[in-house]
PDB file of C-alpha atoms in Angstrom:
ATOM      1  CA  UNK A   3     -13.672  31.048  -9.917  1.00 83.00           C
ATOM      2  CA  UNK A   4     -11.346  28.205 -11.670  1.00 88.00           C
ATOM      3  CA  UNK A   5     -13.581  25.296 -13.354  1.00 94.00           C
ATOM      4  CA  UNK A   6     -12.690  22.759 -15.670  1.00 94.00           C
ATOM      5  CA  UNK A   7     -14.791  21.904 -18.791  1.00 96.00           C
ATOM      6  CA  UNK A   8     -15.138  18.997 -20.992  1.00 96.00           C
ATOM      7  CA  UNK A   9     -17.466  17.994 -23.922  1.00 96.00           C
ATOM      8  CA  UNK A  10     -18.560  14.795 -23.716  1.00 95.00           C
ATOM      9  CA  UNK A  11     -20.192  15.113 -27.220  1.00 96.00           C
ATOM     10  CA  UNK A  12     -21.442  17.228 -29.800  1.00 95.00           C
ATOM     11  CA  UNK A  13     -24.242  18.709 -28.022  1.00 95.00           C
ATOM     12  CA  UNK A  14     -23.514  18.252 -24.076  1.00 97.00           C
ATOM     13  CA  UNK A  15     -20.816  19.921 -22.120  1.00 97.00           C
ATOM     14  CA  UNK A  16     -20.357  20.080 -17.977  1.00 96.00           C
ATOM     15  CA  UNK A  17     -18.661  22.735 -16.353  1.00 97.00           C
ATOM     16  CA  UNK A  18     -17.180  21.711 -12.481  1.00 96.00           C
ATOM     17  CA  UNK A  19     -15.766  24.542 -10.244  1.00 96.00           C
ATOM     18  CA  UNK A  20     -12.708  23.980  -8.802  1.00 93.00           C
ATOM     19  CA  UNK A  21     -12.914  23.851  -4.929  1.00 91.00           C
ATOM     20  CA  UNK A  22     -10.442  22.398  -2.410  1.00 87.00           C
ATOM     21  CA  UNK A  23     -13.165  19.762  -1.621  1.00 92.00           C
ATOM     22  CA  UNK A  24     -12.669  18.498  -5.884  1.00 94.00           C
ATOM     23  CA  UNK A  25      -9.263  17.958  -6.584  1.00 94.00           C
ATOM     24  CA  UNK A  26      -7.803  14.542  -6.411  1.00 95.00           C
ATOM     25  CA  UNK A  27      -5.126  12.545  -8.235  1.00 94.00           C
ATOM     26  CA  UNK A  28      -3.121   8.867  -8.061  1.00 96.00           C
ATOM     27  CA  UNK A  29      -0.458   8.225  -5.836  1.00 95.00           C
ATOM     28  CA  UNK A  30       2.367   7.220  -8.655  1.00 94.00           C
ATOM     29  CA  UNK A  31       3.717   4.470  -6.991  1.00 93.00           C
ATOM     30  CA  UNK A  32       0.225   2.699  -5.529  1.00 94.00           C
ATOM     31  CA  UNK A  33      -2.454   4.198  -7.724  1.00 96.00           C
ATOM     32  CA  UNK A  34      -4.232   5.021  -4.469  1.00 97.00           C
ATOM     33  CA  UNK A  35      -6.703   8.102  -5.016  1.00 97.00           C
ATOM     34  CA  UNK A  36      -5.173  11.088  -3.055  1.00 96.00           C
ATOM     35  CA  UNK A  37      -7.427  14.331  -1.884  1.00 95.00           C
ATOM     36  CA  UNK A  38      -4.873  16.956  -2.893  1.00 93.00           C
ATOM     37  CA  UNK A  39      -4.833  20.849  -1.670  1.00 91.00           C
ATOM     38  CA  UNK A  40      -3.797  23.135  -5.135  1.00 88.00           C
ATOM     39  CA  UNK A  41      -3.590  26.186  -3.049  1.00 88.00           C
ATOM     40  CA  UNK A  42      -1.119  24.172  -0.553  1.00 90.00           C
ATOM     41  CA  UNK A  43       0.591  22.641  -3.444  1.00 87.00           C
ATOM     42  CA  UNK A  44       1.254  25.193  -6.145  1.00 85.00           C
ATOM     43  CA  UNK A  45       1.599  28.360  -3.356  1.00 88.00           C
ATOM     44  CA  UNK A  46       5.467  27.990  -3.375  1.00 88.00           C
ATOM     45  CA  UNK A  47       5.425  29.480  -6.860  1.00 87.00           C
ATOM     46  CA  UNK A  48       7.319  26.797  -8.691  1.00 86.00           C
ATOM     47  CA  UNK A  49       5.101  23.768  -8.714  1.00 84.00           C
ATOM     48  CA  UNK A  50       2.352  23.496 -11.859  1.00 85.00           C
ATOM     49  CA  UNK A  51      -0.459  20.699 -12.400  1.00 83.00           C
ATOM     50  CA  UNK A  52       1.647  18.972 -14.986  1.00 87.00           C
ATOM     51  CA  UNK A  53       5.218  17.992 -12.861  1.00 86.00           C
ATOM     52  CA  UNK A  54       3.671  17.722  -9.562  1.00 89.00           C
ATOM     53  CA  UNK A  55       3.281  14.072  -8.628  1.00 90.00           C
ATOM     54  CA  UNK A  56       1.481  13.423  -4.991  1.00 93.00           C
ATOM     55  CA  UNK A  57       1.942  10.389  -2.716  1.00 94.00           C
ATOM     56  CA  UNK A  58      -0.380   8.853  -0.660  1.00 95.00           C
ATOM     57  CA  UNK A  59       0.329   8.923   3.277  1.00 94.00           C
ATOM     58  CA  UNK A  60       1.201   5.497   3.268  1.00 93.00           C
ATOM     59  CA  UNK A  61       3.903   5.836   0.600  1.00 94.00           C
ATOM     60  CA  UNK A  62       5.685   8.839   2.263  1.00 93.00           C
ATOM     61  CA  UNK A  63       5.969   7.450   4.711  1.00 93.00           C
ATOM     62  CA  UNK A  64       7.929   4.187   3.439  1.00 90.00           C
ATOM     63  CA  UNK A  65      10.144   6.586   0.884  1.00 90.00           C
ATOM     64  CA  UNK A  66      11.080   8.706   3.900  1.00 90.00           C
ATOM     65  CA  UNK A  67      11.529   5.629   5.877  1.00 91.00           C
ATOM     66  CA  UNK A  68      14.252   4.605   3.208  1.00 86.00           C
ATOM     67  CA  UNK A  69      12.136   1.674   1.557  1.00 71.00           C
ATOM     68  CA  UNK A  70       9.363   1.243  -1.373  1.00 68.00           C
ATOM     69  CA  UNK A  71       5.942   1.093  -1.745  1.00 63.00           C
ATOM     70  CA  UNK A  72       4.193  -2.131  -2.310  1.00 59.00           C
ATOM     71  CA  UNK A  73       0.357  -2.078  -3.578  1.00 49.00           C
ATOM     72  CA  UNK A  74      -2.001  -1.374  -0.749  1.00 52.00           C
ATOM     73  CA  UNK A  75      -5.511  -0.733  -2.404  1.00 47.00           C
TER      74      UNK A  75
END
């Protein structure tokens, strides 16, 4: 089991497993929160948590369309 912790002050402290229901992040170019798959996205072996950046659907689809993303929250 995987889990982040964090101590939000000197006497209380959570503990969250990691499941592939609980991992999100920002698209880079929209902000737009993005449900993202770890297992999917670091199983090729190269990617880590710290270079990977994730687009929303609606932003690869313009940058593989050839154009940009506008705002669309």
């Amino acid at each position: 089991m995987f889990y982040v912790k964090e101590r939000l002050n000197d006497s209380l402290e959570i503990s969250i497993e990691i499941t592939d229901e609980n991992v999100f992040c920002h698209c880079p170019m929209c902000g737009v929160e993005v449900m993202v798959d770890i297992a999917e996205i670091l199983g090729d072996g190269e990617s880590d948590l710290f270079g990977t950046a994730i687009y929303c659907s609606e932003c690869s689809k313009k940058i593989r369309a050839g154009g940009s993303c506008d705002e669309h929250k």
